[in-house]
Amino acid sequence: GITLFNYEDNEGWYLYDPLSDPYYRVYDEKPTVVDVEYTIYTKNKEITAWYSQFGVNNGAGNSKFTMWCNNNNVPNEFECKEYGKKDGNTWYKTILHLKAPLGEYDKILVLKVNGDEIHTTLFDGDNYPSTKMHGKRYVVEGSFDTVTKKWSKGAPF
């Protein structure tokens, strides 16, 4: 069943997002959902796909749902391009366009990094802050070092 609200005005809001954990959130006031540009910088390897599993697993592993995209050349949705070189390393810039509640930008997207079969959760599942605006989109940036497999906030340079 669905829990009824115990707010003073007897009104609440459920926000369902299968790309977040938990995949639904409850608010007393209507949340503001915004367009977010997730900008991901990767060292030496490009991101080739993303996926997210959600739903209930019955133990046999066959009842979860998977959302995925394995084409990193979809204009205005999922794009990956060479960004620049630093200290002999090539950095790639990947941009994902998604929606999120204002200030709650964490997602459980798993990114597939080319070559080494690296699968990493976007920003380690952390809620990185928005650093700037790009038109009407909030920009959230993070860098992933494919050697150390560590995330850091912001652009690498």
PDB file of N, CA, C and O in Angstrom, residues 3-81:
ATOM      1  N   THR A   3       1.696   4.750   1.733  1.00  0.00           N
ATOM      2  CA  THR A   3       1.579   5.448   3.003  1.00  0.00           C
ATOM      3  C   THR A   3       0.875   6.790   2.783  1.00  0.00           C
ATOM      4  O   THR A   3       1.229   7.547   1.892  1.00  0.00           O
ATOM      5  N   LEU A   4      -0.110   7.075   3.602  1.00  0.00           N
ATOM      6  CA  LEU A   4      -0.794   8.361   3.505  1.00  0.00           C
ATOM      7  C   LEU A   4       0.040   9.417   4.225  1.00  0.00           C
ATOM      8  O   LEU A   4       0.806   9.120   5.141  1.00  0.00           O
ATOM      9  N   PHE A   5      -0.146  10.649   3.822  1.00  0.00           N
ATOM     10  CA  PHE A   5       0.664  11.727   4.361  1.00  0.00           C
ATOM     11  C   PHE A   5       0.162  12.158   5.730  1.00  0.00           C
ATOM     12  O   PHE A   5      -1.025  12.207   5.988  1.00  0.00           O
ATOM     13  N   ASN A   6       1.108  12.479   6.597  1.00  0.00           N
ATOM     14  CA  ASN A   6       0.788  12.969   7.924  1.00  0.00           C
ATOM     15  C   ASN A   6       1.252  14.419   8.046  1.00  0.00           C
ATOM     16  O   ASN A   6       1.720  14.844   9.082  1.00  0.00           O
ATOM     17  N   TYR A   7       1.149  15.163   6.934  1.00  0.00           N
ATOM     18  CA  TYR A   7       1.530  16.555   6.935  1.00  0.00           C
ATOM     19  C   TYR A   7       0.365  17.406   7.414  1.00  0.00           C
ATOM     20  O   TYR A   7      -0.799  17.009   7.328  1.00  0.00           O
ATOM     21  N   GLU A   8       0.695  18.587   7.899  1.00  0.00           N
ATOM     22  CA  GLU A   8      -0.315  19.482   8.451  1.00  0.00           C
ATOM     23  C   GLU A   8      -1.429  19.796   7.447  1.00  0.00           C
ATOM     24  O   GLU A   8      -2.600  19.842   7.793  1.00  0.00           O
ATOM     25  N   ASP A   9      -1.063  19.978   6.179  1.00  0.00           N
ATOM     26  CA  ASP A   9      -2.077  20.300   5.163  1.00  0.00           C
ATOM     27  C   ASP A   9      -2.656  19.055   4.478  1.00  0.00           C
ATOM     28  O   ASP A   9      -3.428  19.162   3.533  1.00  0.00           O
ATOM     29  N   ASN A  10      -2.274  17.855   4.951  1.00  0.00           N
ATOM     30  CA  ASN A  10      -2.732  16.580   4.388  1.00  0.00           C
ATOM     31  C   ASN A  10      -2.412  16.451   2.896  1.00  0.00           C
ATOM     32  O   ASN A  10      -3.120  15.783   2.155  1.00  0.00           O
ATOM     33  N   GLU A  11      -1.353  17.099   2.467  1.00  0.00           N
ATOM     34  CA  GLU A  11      -0.959  17.023   1.075  1.00  0.00           C
ATOM     35  C   GLU A  11       0.526  16.691   1.014  1.00  0.00           C
ATOM     36  O   GLU A  11       1.323  17.205   1.791  1.00  0.00           O
ATOM     37  N   GLY A  12       0.878  15.812   0.097  1.00  0.00           N
ATOM     38  CA  GLY A  12       2.269  15.442  -0.095  1.00  0.00           C
ATOM     39  C   GLY A  12       2.495  15.068  -1.542  1.00  0.00           C
ATOM     40  O   GLY A  12       1.548  14.935  -2.318  1.00  0.00           O
ATOM     41  N   TRP A  13       3.748  14.895  -1.888  1.00  0.00           N
ATOM     42  CA  TRP A  13       4.110  14.619  -3.269  1.00  0.00           C
ATOM     43  C   TRP A  13       5.054  13.423  -3.333  1.00  0.00           C
ATOM     44  O   TRP A  13       6.038  13.366  -2.619  1.00  0.00           O
ATOM     45  N   TYR A  14       4.750  12.455  -4.203  1.00  0.00           N
ATOM     46  CA  TYR A  14       5.643  11.351  -4.531  1.00  0.00           C
ATOM     47  C   TYR A  14       6.346  11.707  -5.830  1.00  0.00           C
ATOM     48  O   TYR A  14       5.703  12.136  -6.786  1.00  0.00           O
ATOM     49  N   LEU A  15       7.637  11.516  -5.859  1.00  0.00           N
ATOM     50  CA  LEU A  15       8.395  11.726  -7.084  1.00  0.00           C
ATOM     51  C   LEU A  15       9.074  10.408  -7.425  1.00  0.00           C
ATOM     52  O   LEU A  15       9.906   9.917  -6.669  1.00  0.00           O
ATOM     53  N   TYR A  16       8.700   9.830  -8.550  1.00  0.00           N
ATOM     54  CA  TYR A  16       9.253   8.552  -8.992  1.00  0.00           C
ATOM     55  C   TYR A  16      10.371   8.794  -9.995  1.00  0.00           C
ATOM     56  O   TYR A  16      10.184   9.497 -10.983  1.00  0.00           O
ATOM     57  N   ASP A  17      11.553   8.240  -9.732  1.00  0.00           N
ATOM     58  CA  ASP A  17      12.691   8.347 -10.635  1.00  0.00           C
ATOM     59  C   ASP A  17      13.487   7.054 -10.554  1.00  0.00           C
ATOM     60  O   ASP A  17      14.234   6.832  -9.610  1.00  0.00           O
ATOM     61  N   PRO A  18      13.323   6.166 -11.550  1.00  0.00           N
ATOM     62  CA  PRO A  18      14.029   4.879 -11.490  1.00  0.00           C
ATOM     63  C   PRO A  18      15.546   5.009 -11.598  1.00  0.00           C
ATOM     64  O   PRO A  18      16.253   4.029 -11.409  1.00  0.00           O
ATOM     65  N   LEU A  19      16.057   6.204 -11.871  1.00  0.00           N
ATOM     66  CA  LEU A  19      17.501   6.416 -11.950  1.00  0.00           C
ATOM     67  C   LEU A  19      18.088   6.917 -10.635  1.00  0.00           C
ATOM     68  O   LEU A  19      19.250   7.284 -10.563  1.00  0.00           O
ATOM     69  N   SER A  20      17.261   6.954  -9.579  1.00  0.00           N
ATOM     70  CA  SER A  20      17.711   7.407  -8.260  1.00  0.00           C
ATOM     71  C   SER A  20      17.542   6.297  -7.238  1.00  0.00           C
ATOM     72  O   SER A  20      16.816   5.339  -7.453  1.00  0.00           O
ATOM     73  N   ASP A  21      18.213   6.435  -6.119  1.00  0.00           N
ATOM     74  CA  ASP A  21      18.074   5.488  -5.024  1.00  0.00           C
ATOM     75  C   ASP A  21      17.851   6.275  -3.743  1.00  0.00           C
ATOM     76  O   ASP A  21      18.736   7.011  -3.326  1.00  0.00           O
ATOM     77  N   PRO A  22      16.682   6.176  -3.124  1.00  0.00           N
ATOM     78  CA  PRO A  22      15.564   5.335  -3.516  1.00  0.00           C
ATOM     79  C   PRO A  22      14.900   5.861  -4.788  1.00  0.00           C
ATOM     80  O   PRO A  22      15.052   7.039  -5.129  1.00  0.00           O
ATOM     81  N   TYR A  23      14.189   4.973  -5.484  1.00  0.00           N
ATOM     82  CA  TYR A  23      13.599   5.365  -6.762  1.00  0.00           C
ATOM     83  C   TYR A  23      12.345   6.214  -6.608  1.00  0.00           C
ATOM     84  O   TYR A  23      11.786   6.684  -7.584  1.00  0.00           O
ATOM     85  N   TYR A  24      11.900   6.406  -5.376  1.00  0.00           N
ATOM     86  CA  TYR A  24      10.842   7.389  -5.156  1.00  0.00           C
ATOM     87  C   TYR A  24      11.195   8.190  -3.909  1.00  0.00           C
ATOM     88  O   TYR A  24      11.840   7.707  -2.992  1.00  0.00           O
ATOM     89  N   ARG A  25      10.776   9.435  -3.915  1.00  0.00           N
ATOM     90  CA  ARG A  25      11.002  10.316  -2.776  1.00  0.00           C
ATOM     91  C   ARG A  25       9.683  10.995  -2.441  1.00  0.00           C
ATOM     92  O   ARG A  25       8.849  11.218  -3.317  1.00  0.00           O
ATOM     93  N   VAL A  26       9.524  11.332  -1.169  1.00  0.00           N
ATOM     94  CA  VAL A  26       8.287  11.947  -0.701  1.00  0.00           C
ATOM     95  C   VAL A  26       8.604  13.358  -0.216  1.00  0.00           C
ATOM     96  O   VAL A  26       9.588  13.577   0.479  1.00  0.00           O
ATOM     97  N   TYR A  27       7.753  14.304  -0.612  1.00  0.00           N
ATOM     98  CA  TYR A  27       7.951  15.706  -0.271  1.00  0.00           C
ATOM     99  C   TYR A  27       6.673  16.283   0.328  1.00  0.00           C
ATOM    100  O   TYR A  27       5.568  15.903  -0.074  1.00  0.00           O
ATOM    101  N   ASP A  28       6.837  17.218   1.255  1.00  0.00           N
ATOM    102  CA  ASP A  28       5.700  17.945   1.804  1.00  0.00           C
ATOM    103  C   ASP A  28       5.213  18.979   0.789  1.00  0.00           C
ATOM    104  O   ASP A  28       4.034  19.168   0.584  1.00  0.00           O
ATOM    105  N   GLU A  29       6.158  19.669   0.141  1.00  0.00           N
ATOM    106  CA  GLU A  29       5.828  20.670  -0.871  1.00  0.00           C
ATOM    107  C   GLU A  29       6.177  20.099  -2.246  1.00  0.00           C
ATOM    108  O   GLU A  29       7.084  19.279  -2.378  1.00  0.00           O
ATOM    109  N   LYS A  30       5.498  20.570  -3.275  1.00  0.00           N
ATOM    110  CA  LYS A  30       5.768  20.107  -4.632  1.00  0.00           C
ATOM    111  C   LYS A  30       7.227  20.394  -4.986  1.00  0.00           C
ATOM    112  O   LYS A  30       7.674  21.537  -4.937  1.00  0.00           O
ATOM    113  N   PRO A  31       8.013  19.355  -5.352  1.00  0.00           N
ATOM    114  CA  PRO A  31       9.422  19.577  -5.690  1.00  0.00           C
ATOM    115  C   PRO A  31       9.556  20.248  -7.060  1.00  0.00           C
ATOM    116  O   PRO A  31       8.733  20.056  -7.947  1.00  0.00           O
ATOM    117  N   THR A  32      10.613  21.007  -7.199  1.00  0.00           N
ATOM    118  CA  THR A  32      10.929  21.629  -8.480  1.00  0.00           C
ATOM    119  C   THR A  32      11.842  20.677  -9.236  1.00  0.00           C
ATOM    120  O   THR A  32      12.948  20.383  -8.783  1.00  0.00           O
ATOM    121  N   VAL A  33      11.383  20.195 -10.370  1.00  0.00           N
ATOM    122  CA  VAL A  33      12.178  19.285 -11.192  1.00  0.00           C
ATOM    123  C   VAL A  33      12.840  20.117 -12.287  1.00  0.00           C
ATOM    124  O   VAL A  33      12.167  20.888 -12.975  1.00  0.00           O
ATOM    125  N   VAL A  34      14.164  19.960 -12.414  1.00  0.00           N
ATOM    126  CA  VAL A  34      14.930  20.781 -13.349  1.00  0.00           C
ATOM    127  C   VAL A  34      15.691  19.905 -14.344  1.00  0.00           C
ATOM    128  O   VAL A  34      15.910  18.718 -14.112  1.00  0.00           O
ATOM    129  N   ASP A  35      16.082  20.531 -15.441  1.00  0.00           N
ATOM    130  CA  ASP A  35      16.950  19.880 -16.421  1.00  0.00           C
ATOM    131  C   ASP A  35      18.380  19.964 -15.919  1.00  0.00           C
ATOM    132  O   ASP A  35      18.827  21.032 -15.494  1.00  0.00           O
ATOM    133  N   VAL A  36      19.080  18.838 -15.968  1.00  0.00           N
ATOM    134  CA  VAL A  36      20.450  18.782 -15.460  1.00  0.00           C
ATOM    135  C   VAL A  36      21.373  18.263 -16.558  1.00  0.00           C
ATOM    136  O   VAL A  36      21.041  17.305 -17.255  1.00  0.00           O
ATOM    137  N   GLU A  37      22.512  18.920 -16.683  1.00  0.00           N
ATOM    138  CA  GLU A  37      23.548  18.489 -17.611  1.00  0.00           C
ATOM    139  C   GLU A  37      24.661  17.873 -16.773  1.00  0.00           C
ATOM    140  O   GLU A  37      25.394  18.584 -16.091  1.00  0.00           O
ATOM    141  N   TYR A  38      24.745  16.548 -16.790  1.00  0.00           N
ATOM    142  CA  TYR A  38      25.800  15.843 -16.074  1.00  0.00           C
ATOM    143  C   TYR A  38      27.021  15.814 -16.991  1.00  0.00           C
ATOM    144  O   TYR A  38      26.990  15.206 -18.055  1.00  0.00           O
ATOM    145  N   THR A  39      28.082  16.495 -16.575  1.00  0.00           N
ATOM    146  CA  THR A  39      29.305  16.568 -17.365  1.00  0.00           C
ATOM    147  C   THR A  39      30.357  15.713 -16.678  1.00  0.00           C
ATOM    148  O   THR A  39      30.720  15.963 -15.526  1.00  0.00           O
ATOM    149  N   ILE A  40      30.811  14.695 -17.390  1.00  0.00           N
ATOM    150  CA  ILE A  40      31.717  13.698 -16.822  1.00  0.00           C
ATOM    151  C   ILE A  40      33.018  13.710 -17.613  1.00  0.00           C
ATOM    152  O   ILE A  40      33.007  13.607 -18.843  1.00  0.00           O
ATOM    153  N   TYR A  41      34.126  13.858 -16.909  1.00  0.00           N
ATOM    154  CA  TYR A  41      35.440  13.843 -17.538  1.00  0.00           C
ATOM    155  C   TYR A  41      36.111  12.527 -17.178  1.00  0.00           C
ATOM    156  O   TYR A  41      36.132  12.134 -16.007  1.00  0.00           O
ATOM    157  N   THR A  42      36.650  11.813 -18.181  1.00  0.00           N
ATOM    158  CA  THR A  42      37.320  10.543 -17.926  1.00  0.00           C
ATOM    159  C   THR A  42      38.729  10.583 -18.504  1.00  0.00           C
ATOM    160  O   THR A  42      38.955  11.111 -19.586  1.00  0.00           O
ATOM    161  N   LYS A  43      39.643  10.010 -17.759  1.00  0.00           N
ATOM    162  CA  LYS A  43      41.058  10.004 -18.135  1.00  0.00           C
ATOM    163  C   LYS A  43      41.366   8.797 -19.027  1.00  0.00           C
ATOM    164  O   LYS A  43      41.147   7.656 -18.622  1.00  0.00           O
ATOM    165  N   ASN A  44      41.831   9.088 -20.247  1.00  0.00           N
ATOM    166  CA  ASN A  44      42.322   8.109 -21.217  1.00  0.00           C
ATOM    167  C   ASN A  44      41.275   7.195 -21.851  1.00  0.00           C
ATOM    168  O   ASN A  44      41.567   6.513 -22.809  1.00  0.00           O
ATOM    169  N   LYS A  45      40.085   7.130 -21.331  1.00  0.00           N
ATOM    170  CA  LYS A  45      39.063   6.232 -21.875  1.00  0.00           C
ATOM    171  C   LYS A  45      37.733   6.960 -21.949  1.00  0.00           C
ATOM    172  O   LYS A  45      37.395   7.749 -21.080  1.00  0.00           O
ATOM    173  N   GLU A  46      36.960   6.652 -22.975  1.00  0.00           N
ATOM    174  CA  GLU A  46      35.658   7.298 -23.111  1.00  0.00           C
ATOM    175  C   GLU A  46      34.539   6.429 -22.538  1.00  0.00           C
ATOM    176  O   GLU A  46      34.663   5.211 -22.451  1.00  0.00           O
ATOM    177  N   ILE A  47      33.480   7.076 -22.140  1.00  0.00           N
ATOM    178  CA  ILE A  47      32.291   6.358 -21.670  1.00  0.00           C
ATOM    179  C   ILE A  47      31.519   5.927 -22.901  1.00  0.00           C
ATOM    180  O   ILE A  47      31.224   6.737 -23.782  1.00  0.00           O
ATOM    181  N   THR A  48      31.191   4.645 -22.964  1.00  0.00           N
ATOM    182  CA  THR A  48      30.529   4.109 -24.147  1.00  0.00           C
ATOM    183  C   THR A  48      29.061   3.771 -23.909  1.00  0.00           C
ATOM    184  O   THR A  48      28.318   3.610 -24.867  1.00  0.00           O
ATOM    185  N   ALA A  49      28.647   3.652 -22.660  1.00  0.00           N
ATOM    186  CA  ALA A  49      27.254   3.285 -22.376  1.00  0.00           C
ATOM    187  C   ALA A  49      26.934   3.613 -20.922  1.00  0.00           C
ATOM    188  O   ALA A  49      27.825   3.836 -20.108  1.00  0.00           O
ATOM    189  N   TRP A  50      25.636   3.635 -20.608  1.00  0.00           N
ATOM    190  CA  TRP A  50      25.187   3.744 -19.220  1.00  0.00           C
ATOM    191  C   TRP A  50      23.981   2.830 -19.046  1.00  0.00           C
ATOM    192  O   TRP A  50      23.298   2.490 -20.006  1.00  0.00           O
ATOM    193  N   TYR A  51      23.765   2.383 -17.810  1.00  0.00           N
ATOM    194  CA  TYR A  51      22.586   1.581 -17.519  1.00  0.00           C
ATOM    195  C   TYR A  51      22.204   1.748 -16.058  1.00  0.00           C
ATOM    196  O   TYR A  51      22.986   2.214 -15.235  1.00  0.00           O
ATOM    197  N   SER A  52      20.982   1.385 -15.761  1.00  0.00           N
ATOM    198  CA  SER A  52      20.482   1.433 -14.385  1.00  0.00           C
ATOM    199  C   SER A  52      19.469   0.312 -14.213  1.00  0.00           C
ATOM    200  O   SER A  52      18.561   0.155 -15.031  1.00  0.00           O
ATOM    201  N   GLN A  53      19.650  -0.482 -13.165  1.00  0.00           N
ATOM    202  CA  GLN A  53      18.689  -1.539 -12.860  1.00  0.00           C
ATOM    203  C   GLN A  53      17.804  -1.078 -11.726  1.00  0.00           C
ATOM    204  O   GLN A  53      18.270  -0.472 -10.768  1.00  0.00           O
ATOM    205  N   PHE A  54      16.519  -1.371 -11.834  1.00  0.00           N
ATOM    206  CA  PHE A  54      15.577  -0.990 -10.790  1.00  0.00           C
ATOM    207  C   PHE A  54      14.468  -2.026 -10.722  1.00  0.00           C
ATOM    208  O   PHE A  54      14.304  -2.842 -11.620  1.00  0.00           O
ATOM    209  N   GLY A  55      13.735  -1.997  -9.631  1.00  0.00           N
ATOM    210  CA  GLY A  55      12.658  -2.958  -9.434  1.00  0.00           C
ATOM    211  C   GLY A  55      13.053  -3.999  -8.419  1.00  0.00           C
ATOM    212  O   GLY A  55      14.107  -3.941  -7.800  1.00  0.00           O
ATOM    213  N   VAL A  56      12.210  -4.992  -8.264  1.00  0.00           N
ATOM    214  CA  VAL A  56      12.413  -6.038  -7.263  1.00  0.00           C
ATOM    215  C   VAL A  56      13.002  -7.268  -7.918  1.00  0.00           C
ATOM    216  O   VAL A  56      12.545  -7.712  -8.967  1.00  0.00           O
ATOM    217  N   ASN A  57      14.011  -7.825  -7.296  1.00  0.00           N
ATOM    218  CA  ASN A  57      14.643  -9.037  -7.785  1.00  0.00           C
ATOM    219  C   ASN A  57      14.051 -10.222  -7.028  1.00  0.00           C
ATOM    220  O   ASN A  57      14.042 -10.240  -5.809  1.00  0.00           O
ATOM    221  N   ASN A  58      13.573 -11.225  -7.747  1.00  0.00           N
ATOM    222  CA  ASN A  58      12.931 -12.366  -7.099  1.00  0.00           C
ATOM    223  C   ASN A  58      13.917 -13.436  -6.651  1.00  0.00           C
ATOM    224  O   ASN A  58      13.516 -14.524  -6.284  1.00  0.00           O
ATOM    225  N   GLY A  59      15.199 -13.158  -6.690  1.00  0.00           N
ATOM    226  CA  GLY A  59      16.193 -14.132  -6.271  1.00  0.00           C
ATOM    227  C   GLY A  59      16.806 -14.858  -7.452  1.00  0.00           C
ATOM    228  O   GLY A  59      17.939 -15.291  -7.409  1.00  0.00           O
ATOM    229  N   ALA A  60      16.035 -15.028  -8.521  1.00  0.00           N
ATOM    230  CA  ALA A  60      16.551 -15.664  -9.730  1.00  0.00           C
ATOM    231  C   ALA A  60      17.249 -14.646 -10.627  1.00  0.00           C
ATOM    232  O   ALA A  60      17.854 -15.006 -11.624  1.00  0.00           O
ATOM    233  N   GLY A  61      17.127 -13.377 -10.276  1.00  0.00           N
ATOM    234  CA  GLY A  61      17.794 -12.326 -11.017  1.00  0.00           C
ATOM    235  C   GLY A  61      17.107 -11.922 -12.309  1.00  0.00           C
ATOM    236  O   GLY A  61      17.669 -11.201 -13.103  1.00  0.00           O
ATOM    237  N   ASN A  62      15.868 -12.361 -12.495  1.00  0.00           N
ATOM    238  CA  ASN A  62      15.230 -12.076 -13.773  1.00  0.00           C
ATOM    239  C   ASN A  62      14.047 -11.115 -13.686  1.00  0.00           C
ATOM    240  O   ASN A  62      13.313 -10.973 -14.644  1.00  0.00           O
ATOM    241  N   SER A  63      13.839 -10.481 -12.555  1.00  0.00           N
ATOM    242  CA  SER A  63      12.672  -9.611 -12.461  1.00  0.00           C
ATOM    243  C   SER A  63      13.028  -8.132 -12.334  1.00  0.00           C
ATOM    244  O   SER A  63      12.157  -7.314 -12.183  1.00  0.00           O
ATOM    245  N   LYS A  64      14.305  -7.783 -12.408  1.00  0.00           N
ATOM    246  CA  LYS A  64      14.683  -6.375 -12.402  1.00  0.00           C
ATOM    247  C   LYS A  64      14.529  -5.810 -13.809  1.00  0.00           C
ATOM    248  O   LYS A  64      14.624  -6.520 -14.789  1.00  0.00           O
ATOM    249  N   PHE A  65      14.288  -4.517 -13.865  1.00  0.00           N
ATOM    250  CA  PHE A  65      14.204  -3.823 -15.139  1.00  0.00           C
ATOM    251  C   PHE A  65      15.514  -3.086 -15.361  1.00  0.00           C
ATOM    252  O   PHE A  65      16.151  -2.648 -14.417  1.00  0.00           O
ATOM    253  N   THR A  66      15.901  -2.912 -16.594  1.00  0.00           N
ATOM    254  CA  THR A  66      17.124  -2.198 -16.908  1.00  0.00           C
ATOM    255  C   THR A  66      16.823  -1.098 -17.918  1.00  0.00           C
ATOM    256  O   THR A  66      16.226  -1.365 -18.956  1.00  0.00           O
ATOM    257  N   MET A  67      17.229   0.123 -17.582  1.00  0.00           N
ATOM    258  CA  MET A  67      17.217   1.230 -18.540  1.00  0.00           C
ATOM    259  C   MET A  67      18.655   1.368 -19.000  1.00  0.00           C
ATOM    260  O   MET A  67      19.569   1.308 -18.177  1.00  0.00           O
ATOM    261  N   TRP A  68      18.873   1.556 -20.289  1.00  0.00           N
ATOM    262  CA  TRP A  68      20.242   1.645 -20.764  1.00  0.00           C
ATOM    263  C   TRP A  68      20.326   2.426 -22.057  1.00  0.00           C
ATOM    264  O   TRP A  68      19.336   2.599 -22.772  1.00  0.00           O
ATOM    265  N   CYS A  69      21.531   2.872 -22.347  1.00  0.00           N
ATOM    266  CA  CYS A  69      21.853   3.521 -23.610  1.00  0.00           C
ATOM    267  C   CYS A  69      23.281   3.130 -23.960  1.00  0.00           C
ATOM    268  O   CYS A  69      24.187   3.321 -23.153  1.00  0.00           O
ATOM    269  N   ASN A  70      23.472   2.550 -25.137  1.00  0.00           N
ATOM    270  CA  ASN A  70      24.825   2.147 -25.526  1.00  0.00           C
ATOM    271  C   ASN A  70      25.298   2.890 -26.782  1.00  0.00           C
ATOM    272  O   ASN A  70      26.116   2.398 -27.524  1.00  0.00           O
ATOM    273  N   ASN A  71      24.776   4.095 -26.973  1.00  0.00           N
ATOM    274  CA  ASN A  71      25.210   4.935 -28.076  1.00  0.00           C
ATOM    275  C   ASN A  71      25.604   6.296 -27.503  1.00  0.00           C
ATOM    276  O   ASN A  71      24.748   7.057 -27.082  1.00  0.00           O
ATOM    277  N   ASN A  72      26.911   6.566 -27.468  1.00  0.00           N
ATOM    278  CA  ASN A  72      27.374   7.814 -26.859  1.00  0.00           C
ATOM    279  C   ASN A  72      27.457   8.958 -27.864  1.00  0.00           C
ATOM    280  O   ASN A  72      28.191   9.900 -27.675  1.00  0.00           O
ATOM    281  N   ASN A  73      26.662   8.870 -28.912  1.00  0.00           N
ATOM    282  CA  ASN A  73      26.613   9.937 -29.897  1.00  0.00           C
ATOM    283  C   ASN A  73      25.159  10.274 -30.220  1.00  0.00           C
ATOM    284  O   ASN A  73      24.723  10.177 -31.361  1.00  0.00           O
ATOM    285  N   VAL A  74      24.413  10.636 -29.189  1.00  0.00           N
ATOM    286  CA  VAL A  74      23.019  11.043 -29.350  1.00  0.00           C
ATOM    287  C   VAL A  74      22.950  12.526 -28.998  1.00  0.00           C
ATOM    288  O   VAL A  74      22.970  12.885 -27.822  1.00  0.00           O
ATOM    289  N   PRO A  75      22.922  13.399 -29.998  1.00  0.00           N
ATOM    290  CA  PRO A  75      22.946  14.841 -29.722  1.00  0.00           C
ATOM    291  C   PRO A  75      21.869  15.269 -28.725  1.00  0.00           C
ATOM    292  O   PRO A  75      20.738  14.811 -28.785  1.00  0.00           O
ATOM    293  N   ASN A  76      22.269  16.126 -27.799  1.00  0.00           N
ATOM    294  CA  ASN A  76      21.407  16.679 -26.745  1.00  0.00           C
ATOM    295  C   ASN A  76      20.896  15.645 -25.749  1.00  0.00           C
ATOM    296  O   ASN A  76      19.996  15.929 -24.978  1.00  0.00           O
ATOM    297  N   GLU A  77      21.456  14.446 -25.752  1.00  0.00           N
ATOM    298  CA  GLU A  77      21.069  13.419 -24.770  1.00  0.00           C
ATOM    299  C   GLU A  77      22.296  12.771 -24.127  1.00  0.00           C
ATOM    300  O   GLU A  77      22.442  12.750 -22.931  1.00  0.00           O
ATOM    301  N   PHE A  78      23.179  12.185 -24.952  1.00  0.00           N
ATOM    302  CA  PHE A  78      24.338  11.435 -24.473  1.00  0.00           C
ATOM    303  C   PHE A  78      25.438  11.627 -25.512  1.00  0.00           C
ATOM    304  O   PHE A  78      25.368  11.084 -26.607  1.00  0.00           O
ATOM    305  N   GLU A  79      26.445  12.444 -25.164  1.00  0.00           N
ATOM    306  CA  GLU A  79      27.518  12.747 -26.107  1.00  0.00           C
ATOM    307  C   GLU A  79      28.878  12.587 -25.433  1.00  0.00           C
ATOM    308  O   GLU A  79      29.044  12.967 -24.284  1.00  0.00           O
ATOM    309  N   CYS A  80      29.827  12.023 -26.160  1.00  0.00           N
ATOM    310  CA  CYS A  80      31.189  11.870 -25.646  1.00  0.00           C
ATOM    311  C   CYS A  80      32.170  12.350 -26.714  1.00  0.00           C
ATOM    312  O   CYS A  80      32.100  11.913 -27.859  1.00  0.00           O
ATOM    313  N   LYS A  81      33.075  13.261 -26.302  1.00  0.00           N
ATOM    314  CA  LYS A  81      34.071  13.809 -27.222  1.00  0.00           C
ATOM    315  C   LYS A  81      35.385  13.987 -26.486  1.00  0.00           C
ATOM    316  O   LYS A  81      35.403  14.105 -25.271  1.00  0.00           O
TER     317      LYS A  81
END
